[in-house]
Coordinates of C-alpha atoms in Angstrom, one line a residue:
X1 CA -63.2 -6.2 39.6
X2 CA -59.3 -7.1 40.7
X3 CA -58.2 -10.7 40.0
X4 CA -55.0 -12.3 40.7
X5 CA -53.8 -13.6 37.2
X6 CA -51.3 -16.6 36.8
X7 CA -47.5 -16.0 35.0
X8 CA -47.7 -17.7 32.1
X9 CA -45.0 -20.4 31.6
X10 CA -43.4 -19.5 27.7
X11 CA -42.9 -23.1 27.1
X12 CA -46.1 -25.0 28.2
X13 CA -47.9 -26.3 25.6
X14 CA -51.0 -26.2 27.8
X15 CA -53.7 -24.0 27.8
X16 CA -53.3 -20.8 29.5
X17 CA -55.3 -21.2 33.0
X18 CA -57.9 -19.1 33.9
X19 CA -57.4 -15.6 36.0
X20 CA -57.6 -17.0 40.1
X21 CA -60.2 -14.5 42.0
X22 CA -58.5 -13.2 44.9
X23 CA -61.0 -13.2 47.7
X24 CA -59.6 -11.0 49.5
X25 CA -60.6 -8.4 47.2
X26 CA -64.5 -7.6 47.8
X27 CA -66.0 -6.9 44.4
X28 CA -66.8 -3.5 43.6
X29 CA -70.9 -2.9 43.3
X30 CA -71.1 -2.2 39.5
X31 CA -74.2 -0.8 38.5
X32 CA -76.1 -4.1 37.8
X33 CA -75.2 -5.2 41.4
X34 CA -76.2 -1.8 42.6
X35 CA -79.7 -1.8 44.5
X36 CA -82.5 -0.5 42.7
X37 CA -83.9 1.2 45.5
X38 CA -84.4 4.7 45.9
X39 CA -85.9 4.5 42.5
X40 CA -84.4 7.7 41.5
X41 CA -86.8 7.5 37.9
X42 CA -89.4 8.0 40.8
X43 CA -87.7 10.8 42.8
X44 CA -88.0 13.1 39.0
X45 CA -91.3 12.0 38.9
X46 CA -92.3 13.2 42.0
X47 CA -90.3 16.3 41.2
X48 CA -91.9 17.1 38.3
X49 CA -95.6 16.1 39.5
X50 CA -94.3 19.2 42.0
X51 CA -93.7 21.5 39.8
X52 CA -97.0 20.4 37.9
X53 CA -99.1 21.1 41.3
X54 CA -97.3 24.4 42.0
X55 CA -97.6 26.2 38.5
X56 CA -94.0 25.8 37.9
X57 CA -94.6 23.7 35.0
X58 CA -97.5 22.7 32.8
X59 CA -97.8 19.4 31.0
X60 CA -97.7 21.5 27.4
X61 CA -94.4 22.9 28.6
X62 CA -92.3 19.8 28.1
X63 CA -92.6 16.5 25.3
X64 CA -94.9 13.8 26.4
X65 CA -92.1 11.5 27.2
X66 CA -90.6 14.0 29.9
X67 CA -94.5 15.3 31.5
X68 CA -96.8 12.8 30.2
X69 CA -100.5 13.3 30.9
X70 CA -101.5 10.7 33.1
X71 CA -98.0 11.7 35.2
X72 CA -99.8 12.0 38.7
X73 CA -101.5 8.6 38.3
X74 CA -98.5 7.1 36.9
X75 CA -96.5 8.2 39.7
X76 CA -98.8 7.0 42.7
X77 CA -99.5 3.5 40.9
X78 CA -95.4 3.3 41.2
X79 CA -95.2 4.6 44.8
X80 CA -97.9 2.2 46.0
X81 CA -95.8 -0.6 44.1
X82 CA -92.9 0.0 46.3
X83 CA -95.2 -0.2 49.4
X84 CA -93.9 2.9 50.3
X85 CA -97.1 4.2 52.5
X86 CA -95.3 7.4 54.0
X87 CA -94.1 9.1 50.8
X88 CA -97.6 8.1 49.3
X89 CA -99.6 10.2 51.5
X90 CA -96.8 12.7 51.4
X91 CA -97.2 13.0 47.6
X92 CA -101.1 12.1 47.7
X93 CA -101.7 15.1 50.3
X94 CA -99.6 17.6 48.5
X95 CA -98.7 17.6 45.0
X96 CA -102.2 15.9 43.4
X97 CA -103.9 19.5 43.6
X98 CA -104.5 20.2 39.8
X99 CA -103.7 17.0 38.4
X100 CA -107.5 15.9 38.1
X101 CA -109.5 13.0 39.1
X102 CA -106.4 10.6 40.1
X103 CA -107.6 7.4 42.1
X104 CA -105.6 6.9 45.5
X105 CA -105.7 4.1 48.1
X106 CA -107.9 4.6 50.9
X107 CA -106.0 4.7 54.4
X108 CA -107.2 1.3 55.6
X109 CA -105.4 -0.4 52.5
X110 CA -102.2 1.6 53.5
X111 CA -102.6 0.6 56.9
X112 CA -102.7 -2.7 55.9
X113 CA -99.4 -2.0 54.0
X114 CA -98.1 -0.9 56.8
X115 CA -98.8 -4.2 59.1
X116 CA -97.2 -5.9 55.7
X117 CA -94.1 -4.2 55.7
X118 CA -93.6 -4.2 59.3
X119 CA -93.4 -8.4 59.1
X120 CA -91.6 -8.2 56.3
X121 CA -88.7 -6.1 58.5
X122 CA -89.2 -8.5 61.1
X123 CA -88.7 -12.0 59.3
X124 CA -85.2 -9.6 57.8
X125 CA -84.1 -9.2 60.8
X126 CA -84.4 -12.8 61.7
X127 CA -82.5 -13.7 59.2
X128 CA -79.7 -11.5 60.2
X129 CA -80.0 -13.4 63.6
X130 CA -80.3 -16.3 61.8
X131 CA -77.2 -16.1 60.0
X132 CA -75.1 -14.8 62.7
X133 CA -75.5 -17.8 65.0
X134 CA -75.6 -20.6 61.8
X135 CA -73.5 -18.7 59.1
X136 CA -70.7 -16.4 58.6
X137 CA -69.7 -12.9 58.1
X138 CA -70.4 -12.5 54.0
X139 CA -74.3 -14.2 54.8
X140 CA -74.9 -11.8 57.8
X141 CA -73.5 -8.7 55.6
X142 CA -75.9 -9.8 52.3
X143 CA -79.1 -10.2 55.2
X144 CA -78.0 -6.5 56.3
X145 CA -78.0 -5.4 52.5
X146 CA -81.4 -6.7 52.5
X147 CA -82.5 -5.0 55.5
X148 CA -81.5 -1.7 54.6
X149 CA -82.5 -1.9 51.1
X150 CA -86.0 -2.9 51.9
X151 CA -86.1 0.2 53.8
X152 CA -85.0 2.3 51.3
X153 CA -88.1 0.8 49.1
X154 CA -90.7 0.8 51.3
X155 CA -90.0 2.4 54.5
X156 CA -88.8 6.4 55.5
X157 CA -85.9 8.3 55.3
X158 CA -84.8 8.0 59.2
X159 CA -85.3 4.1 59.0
X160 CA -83.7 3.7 56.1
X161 CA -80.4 5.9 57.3
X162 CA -80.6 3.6 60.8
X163 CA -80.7 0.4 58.7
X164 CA -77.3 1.3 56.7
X165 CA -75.5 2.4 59.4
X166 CA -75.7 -0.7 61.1
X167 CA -74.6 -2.4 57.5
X168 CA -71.3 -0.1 58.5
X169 CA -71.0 -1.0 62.1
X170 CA -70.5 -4.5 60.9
X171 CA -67.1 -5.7 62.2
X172 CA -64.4 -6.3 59.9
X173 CA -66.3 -4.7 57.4
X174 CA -63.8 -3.9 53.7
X175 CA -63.3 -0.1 52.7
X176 CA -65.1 -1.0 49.8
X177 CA -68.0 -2.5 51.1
X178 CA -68.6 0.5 53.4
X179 CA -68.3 3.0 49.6
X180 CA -70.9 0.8 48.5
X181 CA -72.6 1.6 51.7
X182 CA -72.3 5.3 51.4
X183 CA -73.3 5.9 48.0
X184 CA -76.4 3.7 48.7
X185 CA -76.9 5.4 51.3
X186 CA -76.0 8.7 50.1
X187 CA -79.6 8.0 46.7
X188 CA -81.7 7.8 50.1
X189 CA -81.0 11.5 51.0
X190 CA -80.5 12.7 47.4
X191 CA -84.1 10.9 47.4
X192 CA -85.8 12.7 50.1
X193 CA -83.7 16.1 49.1
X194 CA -81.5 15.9 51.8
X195 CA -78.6 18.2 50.7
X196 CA -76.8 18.1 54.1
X197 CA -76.8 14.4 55.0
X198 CA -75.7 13.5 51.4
X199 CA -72.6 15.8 50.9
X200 CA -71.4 14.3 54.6
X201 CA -72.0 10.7 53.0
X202 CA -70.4 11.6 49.8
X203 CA -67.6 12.8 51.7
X204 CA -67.1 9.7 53.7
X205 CA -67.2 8.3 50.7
X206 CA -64.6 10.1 49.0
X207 CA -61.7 10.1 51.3
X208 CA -62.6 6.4 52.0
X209 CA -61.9 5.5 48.1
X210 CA -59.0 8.4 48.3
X211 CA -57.3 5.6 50.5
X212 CA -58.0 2.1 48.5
X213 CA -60.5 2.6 46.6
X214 CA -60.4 0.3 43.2
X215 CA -60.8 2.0 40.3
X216 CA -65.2 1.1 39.6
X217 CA -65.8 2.6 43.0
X218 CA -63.7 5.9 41.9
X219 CA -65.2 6.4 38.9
X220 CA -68.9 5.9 40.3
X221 CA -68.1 8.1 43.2
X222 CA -67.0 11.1 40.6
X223 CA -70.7 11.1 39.3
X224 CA -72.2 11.0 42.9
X225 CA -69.7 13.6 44.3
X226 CA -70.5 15.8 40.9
X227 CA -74.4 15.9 41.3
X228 CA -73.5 16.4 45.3
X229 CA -71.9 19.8 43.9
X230 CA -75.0 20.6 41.5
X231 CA -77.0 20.5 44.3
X232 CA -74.7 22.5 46.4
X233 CA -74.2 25.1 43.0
X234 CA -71.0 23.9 42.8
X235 CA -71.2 24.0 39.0
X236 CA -67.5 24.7 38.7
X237 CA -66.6 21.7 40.5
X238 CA -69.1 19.6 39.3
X239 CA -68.4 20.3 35.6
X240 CA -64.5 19.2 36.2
X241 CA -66.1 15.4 37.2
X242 CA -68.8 15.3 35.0
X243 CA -66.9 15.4 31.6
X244 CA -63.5 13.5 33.4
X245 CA -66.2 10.2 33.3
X246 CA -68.7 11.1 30.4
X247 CA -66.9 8.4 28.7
X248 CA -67.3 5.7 31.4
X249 CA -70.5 6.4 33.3
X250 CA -71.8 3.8 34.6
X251 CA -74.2 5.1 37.5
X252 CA -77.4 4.3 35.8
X253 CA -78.9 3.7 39.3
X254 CA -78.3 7.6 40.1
X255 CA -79.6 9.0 37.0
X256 CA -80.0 7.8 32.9
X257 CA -76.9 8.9 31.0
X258 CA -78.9 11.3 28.8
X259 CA -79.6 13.4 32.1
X260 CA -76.3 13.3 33.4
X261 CA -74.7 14.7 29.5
X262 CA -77.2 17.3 30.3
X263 CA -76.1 17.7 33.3
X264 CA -72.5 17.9 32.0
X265 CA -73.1 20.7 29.4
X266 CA -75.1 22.7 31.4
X267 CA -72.3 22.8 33.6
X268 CA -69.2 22.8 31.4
X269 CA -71.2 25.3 29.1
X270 CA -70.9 28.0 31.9
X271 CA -67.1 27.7 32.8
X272 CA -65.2 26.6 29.3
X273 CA -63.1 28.3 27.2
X274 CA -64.7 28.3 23.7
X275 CA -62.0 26.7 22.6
X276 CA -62.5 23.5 25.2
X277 CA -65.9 23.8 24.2
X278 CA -66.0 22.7 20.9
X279 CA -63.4 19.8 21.4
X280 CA -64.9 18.6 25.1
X281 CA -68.7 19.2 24.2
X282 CA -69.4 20.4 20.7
X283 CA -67.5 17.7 19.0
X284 CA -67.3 15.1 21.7
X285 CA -68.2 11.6 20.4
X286 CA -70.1 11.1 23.9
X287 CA -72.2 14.3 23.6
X288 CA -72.8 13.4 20.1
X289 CA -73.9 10.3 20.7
X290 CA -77.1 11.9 22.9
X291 CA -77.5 15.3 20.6
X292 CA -80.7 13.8 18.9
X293 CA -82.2 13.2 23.1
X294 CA -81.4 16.8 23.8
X295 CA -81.8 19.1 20.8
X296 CA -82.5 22.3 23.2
X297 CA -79.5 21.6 24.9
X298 CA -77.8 21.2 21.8
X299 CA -78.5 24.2 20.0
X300 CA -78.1 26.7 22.9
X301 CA -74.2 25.3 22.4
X302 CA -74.2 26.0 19.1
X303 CA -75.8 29.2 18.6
X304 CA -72.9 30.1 21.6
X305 CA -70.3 29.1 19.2
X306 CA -70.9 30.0 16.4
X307 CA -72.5 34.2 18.0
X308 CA -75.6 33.5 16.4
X309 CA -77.3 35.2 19.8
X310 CA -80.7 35.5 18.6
X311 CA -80.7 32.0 18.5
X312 CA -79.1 31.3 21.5
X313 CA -81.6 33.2 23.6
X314 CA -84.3 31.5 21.7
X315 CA -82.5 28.5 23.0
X316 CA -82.8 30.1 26.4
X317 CA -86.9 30.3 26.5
X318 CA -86.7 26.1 25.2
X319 CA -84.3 25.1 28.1
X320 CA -86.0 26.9 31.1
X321 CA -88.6 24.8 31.5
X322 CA -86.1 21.7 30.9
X323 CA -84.0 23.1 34.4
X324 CA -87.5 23.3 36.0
X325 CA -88.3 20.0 35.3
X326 CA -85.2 18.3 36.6
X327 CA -84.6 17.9 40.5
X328 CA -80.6 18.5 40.4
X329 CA -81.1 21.7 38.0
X330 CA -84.3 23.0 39.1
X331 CA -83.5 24.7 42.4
X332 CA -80.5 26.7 40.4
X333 CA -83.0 27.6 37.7
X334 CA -82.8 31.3 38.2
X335 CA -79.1 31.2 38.6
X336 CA -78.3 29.7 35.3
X337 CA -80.3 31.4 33.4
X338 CA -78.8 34.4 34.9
X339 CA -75.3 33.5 34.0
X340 CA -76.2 32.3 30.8
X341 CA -76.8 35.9 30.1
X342 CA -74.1 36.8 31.5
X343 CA -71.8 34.4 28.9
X344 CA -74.1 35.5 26.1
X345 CA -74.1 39.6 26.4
X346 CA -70.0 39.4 27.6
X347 CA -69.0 37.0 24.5
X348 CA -70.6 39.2 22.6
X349 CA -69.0 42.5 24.2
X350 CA -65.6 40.8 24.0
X351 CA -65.5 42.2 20.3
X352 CA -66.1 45.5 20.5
X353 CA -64.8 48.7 22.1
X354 CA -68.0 50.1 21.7
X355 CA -71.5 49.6 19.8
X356 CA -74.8 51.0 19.7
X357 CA -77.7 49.5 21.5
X358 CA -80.1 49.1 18.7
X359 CA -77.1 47.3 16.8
X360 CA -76.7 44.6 19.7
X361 CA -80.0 44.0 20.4
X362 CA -80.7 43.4 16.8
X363 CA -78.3 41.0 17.1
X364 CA -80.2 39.1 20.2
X365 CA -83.6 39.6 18.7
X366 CA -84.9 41.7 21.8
X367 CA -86.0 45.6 22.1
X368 CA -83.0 48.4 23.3
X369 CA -85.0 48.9 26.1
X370 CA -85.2 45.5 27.7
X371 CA -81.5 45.1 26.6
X372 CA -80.8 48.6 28.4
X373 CA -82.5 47.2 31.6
X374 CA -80.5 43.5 31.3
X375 CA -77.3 45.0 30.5
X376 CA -77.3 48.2 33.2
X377 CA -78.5 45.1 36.1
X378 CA -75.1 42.9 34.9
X379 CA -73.2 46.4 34.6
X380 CA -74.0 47.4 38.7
X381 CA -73.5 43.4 39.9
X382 CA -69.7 43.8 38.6
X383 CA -70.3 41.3 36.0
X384 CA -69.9 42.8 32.5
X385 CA -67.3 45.3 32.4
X386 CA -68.7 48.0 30.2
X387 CA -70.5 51.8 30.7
X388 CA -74.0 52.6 28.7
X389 CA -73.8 55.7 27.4
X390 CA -77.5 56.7 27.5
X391 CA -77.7 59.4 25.8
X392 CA -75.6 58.3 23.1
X393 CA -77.0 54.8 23.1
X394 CA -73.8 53.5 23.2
X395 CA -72.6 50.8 25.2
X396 CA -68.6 51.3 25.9
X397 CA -66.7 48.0 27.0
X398 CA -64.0 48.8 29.4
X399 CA -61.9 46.0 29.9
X400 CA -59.6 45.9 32.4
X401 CA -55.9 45.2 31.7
X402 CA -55.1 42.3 33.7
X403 CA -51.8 43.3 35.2
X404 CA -53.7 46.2 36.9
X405 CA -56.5 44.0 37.9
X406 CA -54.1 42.0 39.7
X407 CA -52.7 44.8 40.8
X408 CA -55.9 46.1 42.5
X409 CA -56.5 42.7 43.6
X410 CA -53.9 41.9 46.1
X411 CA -53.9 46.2 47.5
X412 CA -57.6 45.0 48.2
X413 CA -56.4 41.6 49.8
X414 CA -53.4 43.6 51.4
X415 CA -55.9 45.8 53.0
X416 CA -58.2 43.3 54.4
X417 CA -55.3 41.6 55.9
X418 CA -53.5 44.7 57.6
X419 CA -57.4 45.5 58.9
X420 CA -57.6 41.8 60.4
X421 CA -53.7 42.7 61.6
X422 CA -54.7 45.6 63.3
X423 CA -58.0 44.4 65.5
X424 CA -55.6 40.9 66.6
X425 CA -53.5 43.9 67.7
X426 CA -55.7 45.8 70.0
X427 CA -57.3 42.3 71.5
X428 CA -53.8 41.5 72.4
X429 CA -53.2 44.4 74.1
X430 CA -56.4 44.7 76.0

């Protein structure tokens, strides 16, 4: 929060006064004045109890604490708290196949939920009237705070979006009051997995605080603009935000700070140098502080580090079912993974001119043959720069020099532009 602090006099003898607030600074919403609602603990929940109903995960994949076994009943006893009677029959009609005899309300008690949340919207809104004809502008801004956030609790997506757009269509409304807005806004469609909607909101958000923001709404805005690019497999971006505020996260409302360090070495993993990677993750005080939460997570780095690859793709089988299980990570299961292998086979390539098959997949614990059929994949995508030499079983590396990439590079740049050149030509002389 900005405050306006008195000069001191050097000579008084008095106490030195307290800081004066200014008020014309709004205060920035910190995650204790944050609103609780989208519950995003529920929005994993749900995700998981997906995954659990679609044979993407089963409850012996994962610890207790992540899929415990009364997670469907768990789950609907916590949406039915919030009153939430659309996303309850969403979630009762399509993920409880599999996850045995759960008990659900019946459709007269959510209709009765309904008629209670409808009054409840009404008596909100007349005390948005209420305060606009009896009170001033901060009373009828914290009555349309509590409009919108009721409907983010209990009420659906569309609602909820119309509700905090009217919170922004307040006149005289501060910058930072409309961030506050946005990101709030912004948990509704990360809620309801509405990729589209949230990276426009984030990047309202972003070029609003990119003009006077304070420095709490910056910070916070890095970790919802870094999950934005997760979701958009972005991980390049995303891993630049993620470890600039692993130090002073404060977004608890978006997601628990073990989930977002695993969300920052999962990232930062697939795009550091190694040397970056020891210092930033390995030996990071903040990682460290969380190694003991993520142990999978934790070794995979390691066994990177230090080419113990057998490990490492050991580590590989533990943390799939860890990306399935997350709602940010799961959707790019397949794609990390993938580059995973990637980082893996080319680290370990890196050190050789050439080497025989049987040696390197001794050295990741897996037959020639399935490391033939990995490596000759990687080897036609343009990824690994290397030639098998099947009959020899010898696997060549054939790195580039990087002059003459560059080289190649802008002849192939050069001839895409003299191409584009060329049919602006003939449509300028037709």
């Amino acid at each position: 929060m900005s405050k306006d602090t008195p000069m001191e006099d050097a000579d008084a003898t008095k106490p030195t006064p307290k800081p004066v607030k200014n008020e014309n600074i709004m205060p920035s919403a910190s995650a204790d004045d944050a609103s609780k609602y989208p519950d995003m603990k529920l929005a994993q929940s749900i995700h998981r109890l997906s995954m659990v109903s679609s044979g993407k995960l089963k409850v012996g994949d994962l610890s207790s604490k992540i899929l415990p076994d009364d997670l469907a009943a768990a789950t609907m006893k916590r949406i039915l708290s919030d009153q939430n009677t659309s996303l309850y029959k969403h979630v009762r009609d399509s993920m409880l196949k599999g996850a045995g005899d759960v008990s659900t309300a019946s459709d007269d008690e959510l209709a009765k939920l309904d008629e209670t949340n409808t009054k409840t919207m009404e008596e909100l809104e007349a005390k948005v009237i209420d305060s606009r004809e009896n009170a001033g502008e901060m009373e009828v801004l914290s009555d349309r705070f509590d409009v919108a956030r009721f409907a983010a609790k209990s009420l659906t997506k569309n609602v909820t979006y119309d509700s905090y757009q009217k919170v922004m269509d307040l006149p005289k409304l501060s910058s930072g009051k409309v961030i506050d807005s946005l990101m709030e806004c912004s948990r509704v469609s990360s809620f309801y997995g509405d990729s589209k909607k949230n990276k426009e909101l984030i990047e309202k958000a972003v070029k609003l605080a990119e003009d006077g923001g304070d420095w709490d709404r910056r910070n916070r805005l890095k970790v919802y603009n870094a999950l934005s690019k997760i979701l958009a497999r972005d991980t390049k971006g995303a891993a630049t935000l993620l470890i600039d505020c692993i130090s002073t996260f404060s977004c608890n409302e978006l997601c628990s700070y073990t989930d977002f360090v695993l969300y920052a070495v999962i990232c930062n993993v697939l795009h550091l140098p190694r040397t970056d990677l020891k210092t930033k993750i390995i030996d990071g005080p903040d990682v460290r502080s969380t190694v003991a939460d993520l142990p999978v997570v934790s070794s995979l780095v390691n066994a990177l580090y230090e080419c113990d690859y057998k490990s490492y793709l050991s580590s590989m089988v533990d943390i799939q079912p860890i990306l399935v299980a997350d709602r940010f990570l799961q959707p790019h299961a397949g794609y990390i993974m993938r580059e995973l292998y990637v980082l893996g086979y080319k680290q370990f390539l890196d050190s050789y001119k050439s080497v025989t098959l049987e040696s390197m997949a001794s050295s990741f614990g897996v037959s020639p043959q399935y490391l033939d059929l990995q490596l000759s994949r990687f080897i036609a995508a343009g990824r690994l720069t290397a030639k098998i030499d099947k009959f020899g079983g010898v696997v060549e590396t054939n790195r580039p020099d990087k002059k003459n990439a560059q080289y190649r590079d802008m002849i192939q740049k050069g001839d895409l532009l003299l191409n584009r050149i060329q049919k602006l030509a003939r449509v300028v002389d037709l």
